[in-house]
């Protein structure tokens, strides 16, 4: 498994550290009965405690019960947000840049991403394309 990780140090009254990690995004293919089958493995990243899985398998979404979670949406906008509980969400459509407070990194999420936001995180959401998502707070 390929892994790349690095850290950035944010500047604030109390210094904070945000981590960045990327875990595997390999394509694989196989032949079955003379037919070439190709699939893309999901790719996971983590920045400042925000975990993003791009292209999660449907089995993972089913196991989590994502399709039964409530939905939320918003038009293009920019707003601050603080998570009072851990949130897991699955974006059905839209594009967002999330700017975690105290970190110079940005988290880019969009349609097809499964995202975990940690409890207590403060950030700014910059929605460039209307968002529609399923969400679950723990």
JSON list of C-alpha atoms in Angstrom, two decimals:
[
{"chain": "A", "resi": 1, "resn": "UNK", "atom": "CA", "xyz": [0.00, 0.00, 0.00]},
{"chain": "A", "resi": 2, "resn": "UNK", "atom": "CA", "xyz": [1.40, 3.39, -0.99]},
{"chain": "A", "resi": 3, "resn": "UNK", "atom": "CA", "xyz": [1.24, 6.01, 1.71]},
{"chain": "A", "resi": 4, "resn": "UNK", "atom": "CA", "xyz": [2.23, 9.64, 1.70]},
{"chain": "A", "resi": 5, "resn": "UNK", "atom": "CA", "xyz": [1.99, 11.74, 4.78]},
{"chain": "A", "resi": 6, "resn": "UNK", "atom": "CA", "xyz": [3.14, 15.18, 5.78]},
{"chain": "A", "resi": 7, "resn": "UNK", "atom": "CA", "xyz": [2.30, 17.76, 8.39]},
{"chain": "A", "resi": 8, "resn": "UNK", "atom": "CA", "xyz": [1.76, 21.47, 8.42]},
{"chain": "A", "resi": 9, "resn": "UNK", "atom": "CA", "xyz": [2.00, 23.72, 11.41]},
{"chain": "A", "resi": 10, "resn": "UNK", "atom": "CA", "xyz": [-0.62, 26.46, 11.71]},
{"chain": "A", "resi": 11, "resn": "UNK", "atom": "CA", "xyz": [0.06, 29.73, 13.46]},
{"chain": "A", "resi": 12, "resn": "UNK", "atom": "CA", "xyz": [-2.24, 30.90, 16.20]},
{"chain": "A", "resi": 13, "resn": "UNK", "atom": "CA", "xyz": [-2.02, 31.82, 19.86]},
{"chain": "A", "resi": 14, "resn": "UNK", "atom": "CA", "xyz": [-1.79, 28.11, 20.66]},
{"chain": "A", "resi": 15, "resn": "UNK", "atom": "CA", "xyz": [0.03, 26.46, 17.80]},
{"chain": "A", "resi": 16, "resn": "UNK", "atom": "CA", "xyz": [-1.85, 23.66, 16.09]},
{"chain": "A", "resi": 17, "resn": "UNK", "atom": "CA", "xyz": [-0.76, 20.86, 13.85]},
{"chain": "A", "resi": 18, "resn": "UNK", "atom": "CA", "xyz": [-2.74, 19.54, 10.97]},
{"chain": "A", "resi": 19, "resn": "UNK", "atom": "CA", "xyz": [-1.83, 16.29, 9.32]},
{"chain": "A", "resi": 20, "resn": "UNK", "atom": "CA", "xyz": [-2.24, 15.33, 5.71]},
{"chain": "A", "resi": 21, "resn": "UNK", "atom": "CA", "xyz": [-2.29, 11.74, 4.50]},
{"chain": "A", "resi": 22, "resn": "UNK", "atom": "CA", "xyz": [-3.07, 9.97, 1.27]},
{"chain": "A", "resi": 23, "resn": "UNK", "atom": "CA", "xyz": [-3.77, 6.26, 1.16]},
{"chain": "A", "resi": 24, "resn": "UNK", "atom": "CA", "xyz": [-3.67, 4.33, -2.11]},
{"chain": "A", "resi": 25, "resn": "UNK", "atom": "CA", "xyz": [-5.63, 5.12, -5.24]},
{"chain": "A", "resi": 26, "resn": "UNK", "atom": "CA", "xyz": [-4.55, 2.27, -7.48]},
{"chain": "A", "resi": 27, "resn": "UNK", "atom": "CA", "xyz": [-6.55, 1.05, -10.43]},
{"chain": "A", "resi": 28, "resn": "UNK", "atom": "CA", "xyz": [-6.71, -2.65, -10.98]},
{"chain": "A", "resi": 29, "resn": "UNK", "atom": "CA", "xyz": [-7.97, -4.78, -13.78]},
{"chain": "A", "resi": 30, "resn": "UNK", "atom": "CA", "xyz": [-8.56, -8.46, -14.28]},
{"chain": "A", "resi": 31, "resn": "UNK", "atom": "CA", "xyz": [-9.88, -10.79, -16.96]},
{"chain": "A", "resi": 32, "resn": "UNK", "atom": "CA", "xyz": [-12.89, -12.94, -16.30]},
{"chain": "A", "resi": 33, "resn": "UNK", "atom": "CA", "xyz": [-14.14, -15.28, -19.04]},
{"chain": "A", "resi": 34, "resn": "UNK", "atom": "CA", "xyz": [-12.36, -13.24, -21.69]},
{"chain": "A", "resi": 35, "resn": "UNK", "atom": "CA", "xyz": [-13.89, -9.93, -20.57]},
{"chain": "A", "resi": 36, "resn": "UNK", "atom": "CA", "xyz": [-11.64, -7.30, -19.10]},
{"chain": "A", "resi": 37, "resn": "UNK", "atom": "CA", "xyz": [-13.02, -5.91, -15.85]},
{"chain": "A", "resi": 38, "resn": "UNK", "atom": "CA", "xyz": [-11.61, -2.65, -14.53]},
{"chain": "A", "resi": 39, "resn": "UNK", "atom": "CA", "xyz": [-12.37, -0.91, -11.27]},
{"chain": "A", "resi": 40, "resn": "UNK", "atom": "CA", "xyz": [-10.92, 1.88, -9.23]},
{"chain": "A", "resi": 41, "resn": "UNK", "atom": "CA", "xyz": [-10.15, 1.39, -5.58]},
{"chain": "A", "resi": 42, "resn": "UNK", "atom": "CA", "xyz": [-11.31, 4.10, -3.24]},
{"chain": "A", "resi": 43, "resn": "UNK", "atom": "CA", "xyz": [-8.83, 6.72, -2.11]},
{"chain": "A", "resi": 44, "resn": "UNK", "atom": "CA", "xyz": [-8.71, 8.04, 1.45]},
{"chain": "A", "resi": 45, "resn": "UNK", "atom": "CA", "xyz": [-7.13, 11.29, 2.62]},
{"chain": "A", "resi": 46, "resn": "UNK", "atom": "CA", "xyz": [-6.99, 13.02, 5.97]},
{"chain": "A", "resi": 47, "resn": "UNK", "atom": "CA", "xyz": [-6.33, 16.71, 6.59]},
{"chain": "A", "resi": 48, "resn": "UNK", "atom": "CA", "xyz": [-6.65, 18.34, 10.02]},
{"chain": "A", "resi": 49, "resn": "UNK", "atom": "CA", "xyz": [-8.72, 15.38, 11.26]},
{"chain": "A", "resi": 50, "resn": "UNK", "atom": "CA", "xyz": [-11.13, 15.50, 8.29]},
{"chain": "A", "resi": 51, "resn": "UNK", "atom": "CA", "xyz": [-11.22, 12.08, 6.61]},
{"chain": "A", "resi": 52, "resn": "UNK", "atom": "CA", "xyz": [-12.31, 11.89, 2.97]},
{"chain": "A", "resi": 53, "resn": "UNK", "atom": "CA", "xyz": [-12.94, 8.66, 1.07]},
{"chain": "A", "resi": 54, "resn": "UNK", "atom": "CA", "xyz": [-13.35, 9.26, -2.63]},
{"chain": "A", "resi": 55, "resn": "UNK", "atom": "CA", "xyz": [-15.37, 6.67, -4.52]},
{"chain": "A", "resi": 56, "resn": "UNK", "atom": "CA", "xyz": [-16.29, 4.46, -1.54]},
{"chain": "A", "resi": 57, "resn": "UNK", "atom": "CA", "xyz": [-17.66, 1.05, -2.50]},
{"chain": "A", "resi": 58, "resn": "UNK", "atom": "CA", "xyz": [-21.45, 0.74, -2.40]},
{"chain": "A", "resi": 59, "resn": "UNK", "atom": "CA", "xyz": [-21.01, -2.01, 0.21]},
{"chain": "A", "resi": 60, "resn": "UNK", "atom": "CA", "xyz": [-19.47, 0.52, 2.62]},
{"chain": "A", "resi": 61, "resn": "UNK", "atom": "CA", "xyz": [-22.34, 2.96, 2.06]},
{"chain": "A", "resi": 62, "resn": "UNK", "atom": "CA", "xyz": [-24.83, 0.13, 2.64]},
{"chain": "A", "resi": 63, "resn": "UNK", "atom": "CA", "xyz": [-23.04, -1.04, 5.80]},
{"chain": "A", "resi": 64, "resn": "UNK", "atom": "CA", "xyz": [-23.21, 2.51, 7.20]},
{"chain": "A", "resi": 65, "resn": "UNK", "atom": "CA", "xyz": [-26.87, 2.92, 6.20]},
{"chain": "A", "resi": 66, "resn": "UNK", "atom": "CA", "xyz": [-26.04, 6.14, 4.34]},
{"chain": "A", "resi": 67, "resn": "UNK", "atom": "CA", "xyz": [-29.15, 6.10, 2.13]},
{"chain": "A", "resi": 68, "resn": "UNK", "atom": "CA", "xyz": [-31.39, 6.18, 5.23]},
{"chain": "A", "resi": 69, "resn": "UNK", "atom": "CA", "xyz": [-29.64, 9.21, 6.78]},
{"chain": "A", "resi": 70, "resn": "UNK", "atom": "CA", "xyz": [-31.35, 12.62, 6.64]},
{"chain": "A", "resi": 71, "resn": "UNK", "atom": "CA", "xyz": [-30.47, 14.96, 3.77]},
{"chain": "A", "resi": 72, "resn": "UNK", "atom": "CA", "xyz": [-29.21, 18.54, 3.82]},
{"chain": "A", "resi": 73, "resn": "UNK", "atom": "CA", "xyz": [-28.39, 20.94, 1.05]},
{"chain": "A", "resi": 74, "resn": "UNK", "atom": "CA", "xyz": [-27.34, 24.51, 0.43]},
{"chain": "A", "resi": 75, "resn": "UNK", "atom": "CA", "xyz": [-26.71, 26.83, -2.53]},
{"chain": "A", "resi": 76, "resn": "UNK", "atom": "CA", "xyz": [-23.30, 28.34, -3.27]},
{"chain": "A", "resi": 77, "resn": "UNK", "atom": "CA", "xyz": [-22.27, 30.26, -0.16]},
{"chain": "A", "resi": 78, "resn": "UNK", "atom": "CA", "xyz": [-19.50, 30.76, 2.39]},
{"chain": "A", "resi": 79, "resn": "UNK", "atom": "CA", "xyz": [-20.03, 30.33, 6.14]},
{"chain": "A", "resi": 80, "resn": "UNK", "atom": "CA", "xyz": [-18.24, 29.40, 9.39]},
{"chain": "A", "resi": 81, "resn": "UNK", "atom": "CA", "xyz": [-19.14, 26.13, 11.10]},
{"chain": "A", "resi": 82, "resn": "UNK", "atom": "CA", "xyz": [-18.20, 24.32, 14.31]},
{"chain": "A", "resi": 83, "resn": "UNK", "atom": "CA", "xyz": [-18.94, 20.62, 14.78]},
{"chain": "A", "resi": 84, "resn": "UNK", "atom": "CA", "xyz": [-20.54, 19.97, 18.18]},
{"chain": "A", "resi": 85, "resn": "UNK", "atom": "CA", "xyz": [-20.50, 16.24, 17.34]},
{"chain": "A", "resi": 86, "resn": "UNK", "atom": "CA", "xyz": [-18.65, 14.01, 14.89]},
{"chain": "A", "resi": 87, "resn": "UNK", "atom": "CA", "xyz": [-20.37, 14.16, 11.49]},
{"chain": "A", "resi": 88, "resn": "UNK", "atom": "CA", "xyz": [-20.15, 11.62, 8.70]},
{"chain": "A", "resi": 89, "resn": "UNK", "atom": "CA", "xyz": [-21.67, 12.68, 5.40]},
{"chain": "A", "resi": 90, "resn": "UNK", "atom": "CA", "xyz": [-21.94, 11.46, 1.82]},
{"chain": "A", "resi": 91, "resn": "UNK", "atom": "CA", "xyz": [-22.13, 14.11, -0.90]},
{"chain": "A", "resi": 92, "resn": "UNK", "atom": "CA", "xyz": [-24.63, 13.35, -3.64]},
{"chain": "A", "resi": 93, "resn": "UNK", "atom": "CA", "xyz": [-23.77, 16.53, -5.53]},
{"chain": "A", "resi": 94, "resn": "UNK", "atom": "CA", "xyz": [-21.82, 19.73, -5.12]},
{"chain": "A", "resi": 95, "resn": "UNK", "atom": "CA", "xyz": [-18.31, 21.04, -4.58]},
{"chain": "A", "resi": 96, "resn": "UNK", "atom": "CA", "xyz": [-16.97, 22.47, -1.32]},
{"chain": "A", "resi": 97, "resn": "UNK", "atom": "CA", "xyz": [-13.66, 23.74, -0.01]},
{"chain": "A", "resi": 98, "resn": "UNK", "atom": "CA", "xyz": [-13.40, 23.39, 3.76]},
{"chain": "A", "resi": 99, "resn": "UNK", "atom": "CA", "xyz": [-10.83, 25.57, 5.53]},
{"chain": "A", "resi": 100, "resn": "UNK", "atom": "CA", "xyz": [-10.07, 24.12, 9.01]},
{"chain": "A", "resi": 101, "resn": "UNK", "atom": "CA", "xyz": [-9.24, 26.86, 11.54]},
{"chain": "A", "resi": 102, "resn": "UNK", "atom": "CA", "xyz": [-5.54, 26.98, 12.43]},
{"chain": "A", "resi": 103, "resn": "UNK", "atom": "CA", "xyz": [-4.39, 25.05, 9.36]},
{"chain": "A", "resi": 104, "resn": "UNK", "atom": "CA", "xyz": [-3.07, 26.28, 6.03]},
{"chain": "A", "resi": 105, "resn": "UNK", "atom": "CA", "xyz": [-4.41, 23.21, 4.21]},
{"chain": "A", "resi": 106, "resn": "UNK", "atom": "CA", "xyz": [-7.80, 23.05, 2.47]},
{"chain": "A", "resi": 107, "resn": "UNK", "atom": "CA", "xyz": [-10.07, 20.02, 2.25]},
{"chain": "A", "resi": 108, "resn": "UNK", "atom": "CA", "xyz": [-11.78, 19.73, -1.14]},
{"chain": "A", "resi": 109, "resn": "UNK", "atom": "CA", "xyz": [-14.88, 17.56, -1.25]},
{"chain": "A", "resi": 110, "resn": "UNK", "atom": "CA", "xyz": [-17.44, 16.82, -3.92]},
{"chain": "A", "resi": 111, "resn": "UNK", "atom": "CA", "xyz": [-20.07, 14.45, -5.25]},
{"chain": "A", "resi": 112, "resn": "UNK", "atom": "CA", "xyz": [-19.28, 10.83, -4.37]},
{"chain": "A", "resi": 113, "resn": "UNK", "atom": "CA", "xyz": [-17.15, 11.64, -1.30]},
{"chain": "A", "resi": 114, "resn": "UNK", "atom": "CA", "xyz": [-17.72, 10.07, 2.11]},
{"chain": "A", "resi": 115, "resn": "UNK", "atom": "CA", "xyz": [-16.44, 12.55, 4.71]},
{"chain": "A", "resi": 116, "resn": "UNK", "atom": "CA", "xyz": [-15.87, 12.46, 8.49]},
{"chain": "A", "resi": 117, "resn": "UNK", "atom": "CA", "xyz": [-15.59, 15.74, 10.42]},
{"chain": "A", "resi": 118, "resn": "UNK", "atom": "CA", "xyz": [-14.26, 15.45, 13.99]},
{"chain": "A", "resi": 119, "resn": "UNK", "atom": "CA", "xyz": [-16.19, 16.73, 17.00]},
{"chain": "A", "resi": 120, "resn": "UNK", "atom": "CA", "xyz": [-15.01, 20.19, 18.06]},
{"chain": "A", "resi": 121, "resn": "UNK", "atom": "CA", "xyz": [-13.54, 21.21, 14.70]},
{"chain": "A", "resi": 122, "resn": "UNK", "atom": "CA", "xyz": [-14.16, 24.79, 13.55]},
{"chain": "A", "resi": 123, "resn": "UNK", "atom": "CA", "xyz": [-13.85, 25.64, 9.89]},
{"chain": "A", "resi": 124, "resn": "UNK", "atom": "CA", "xyz": [-15.20, 27.72, 7.02]},
{"chain": "A", "resi": 125, "resn": "UNK", "atom": "CA", "xyz": [-17.27, 26.08, 4.29]},
{"chain": "A", "resi": 126, "resn": "UNK", "atom": "CA", "xyz": [-16.90, 27.62, 0.81]},
{"chain": "A", "resi": 127, "resn": "UNK", "atom": "CA", "xyz": [-19.61, 26.02, -1.34]},
{"chain": "A", "resi": 128, "resn": "UNK", "atom": "CA", "xyz": [-18.93, 26.63, -5.06]},
{"chain": "A", "resi": 129, "resn": "UNK", "atom": "CA", "xyz": [-21.62, 24.25, -6.42]},
{"chain": "A", "resi": 130, "resn": "UNK", "atom": "CA", "xyz": [-24.94, 23.52, -4.70]},
{"chain": "A", "resi": 131, "resn": "UNK", "atom": "CA", "xyz": [-24.58, 20.75, -2.11]},
{"chain": "A", "resi": 132, "resn": "UNK", "atom": "CA", "xyz": [-26.93, 17.84, -1.54]},
{"chain": "A", "resi": 133, "resn": "UNK", "atom": "CA", "xyz": [-25.75, 15.31, 1.06]},
{"chain": "A", "resi": 134, "resn": "UNK", "atom": "CA", "xyz": [-26.78, 12.59, 3.47]},
{"chain": "A", "resi": 135, "resn": "UNK", "atom": "CA", "xyz": [-25.45, 13.19, 6.99]},
{"chain": "A", "resi": 136, "resn": "UNK", "atom": "CA", "xyz": [-25.19, 11.51, 10.37]},
{"chain": "A", "resi": 137, "resn": "UNK", "atom": "CA", "xyz": [-24.10, 13.01, 13.71]},
{"chain": "A", "resi": 138, "resn": "UNK", "atom": "CA", "xyz": [-22.71, 10.82, 16.49]}
]
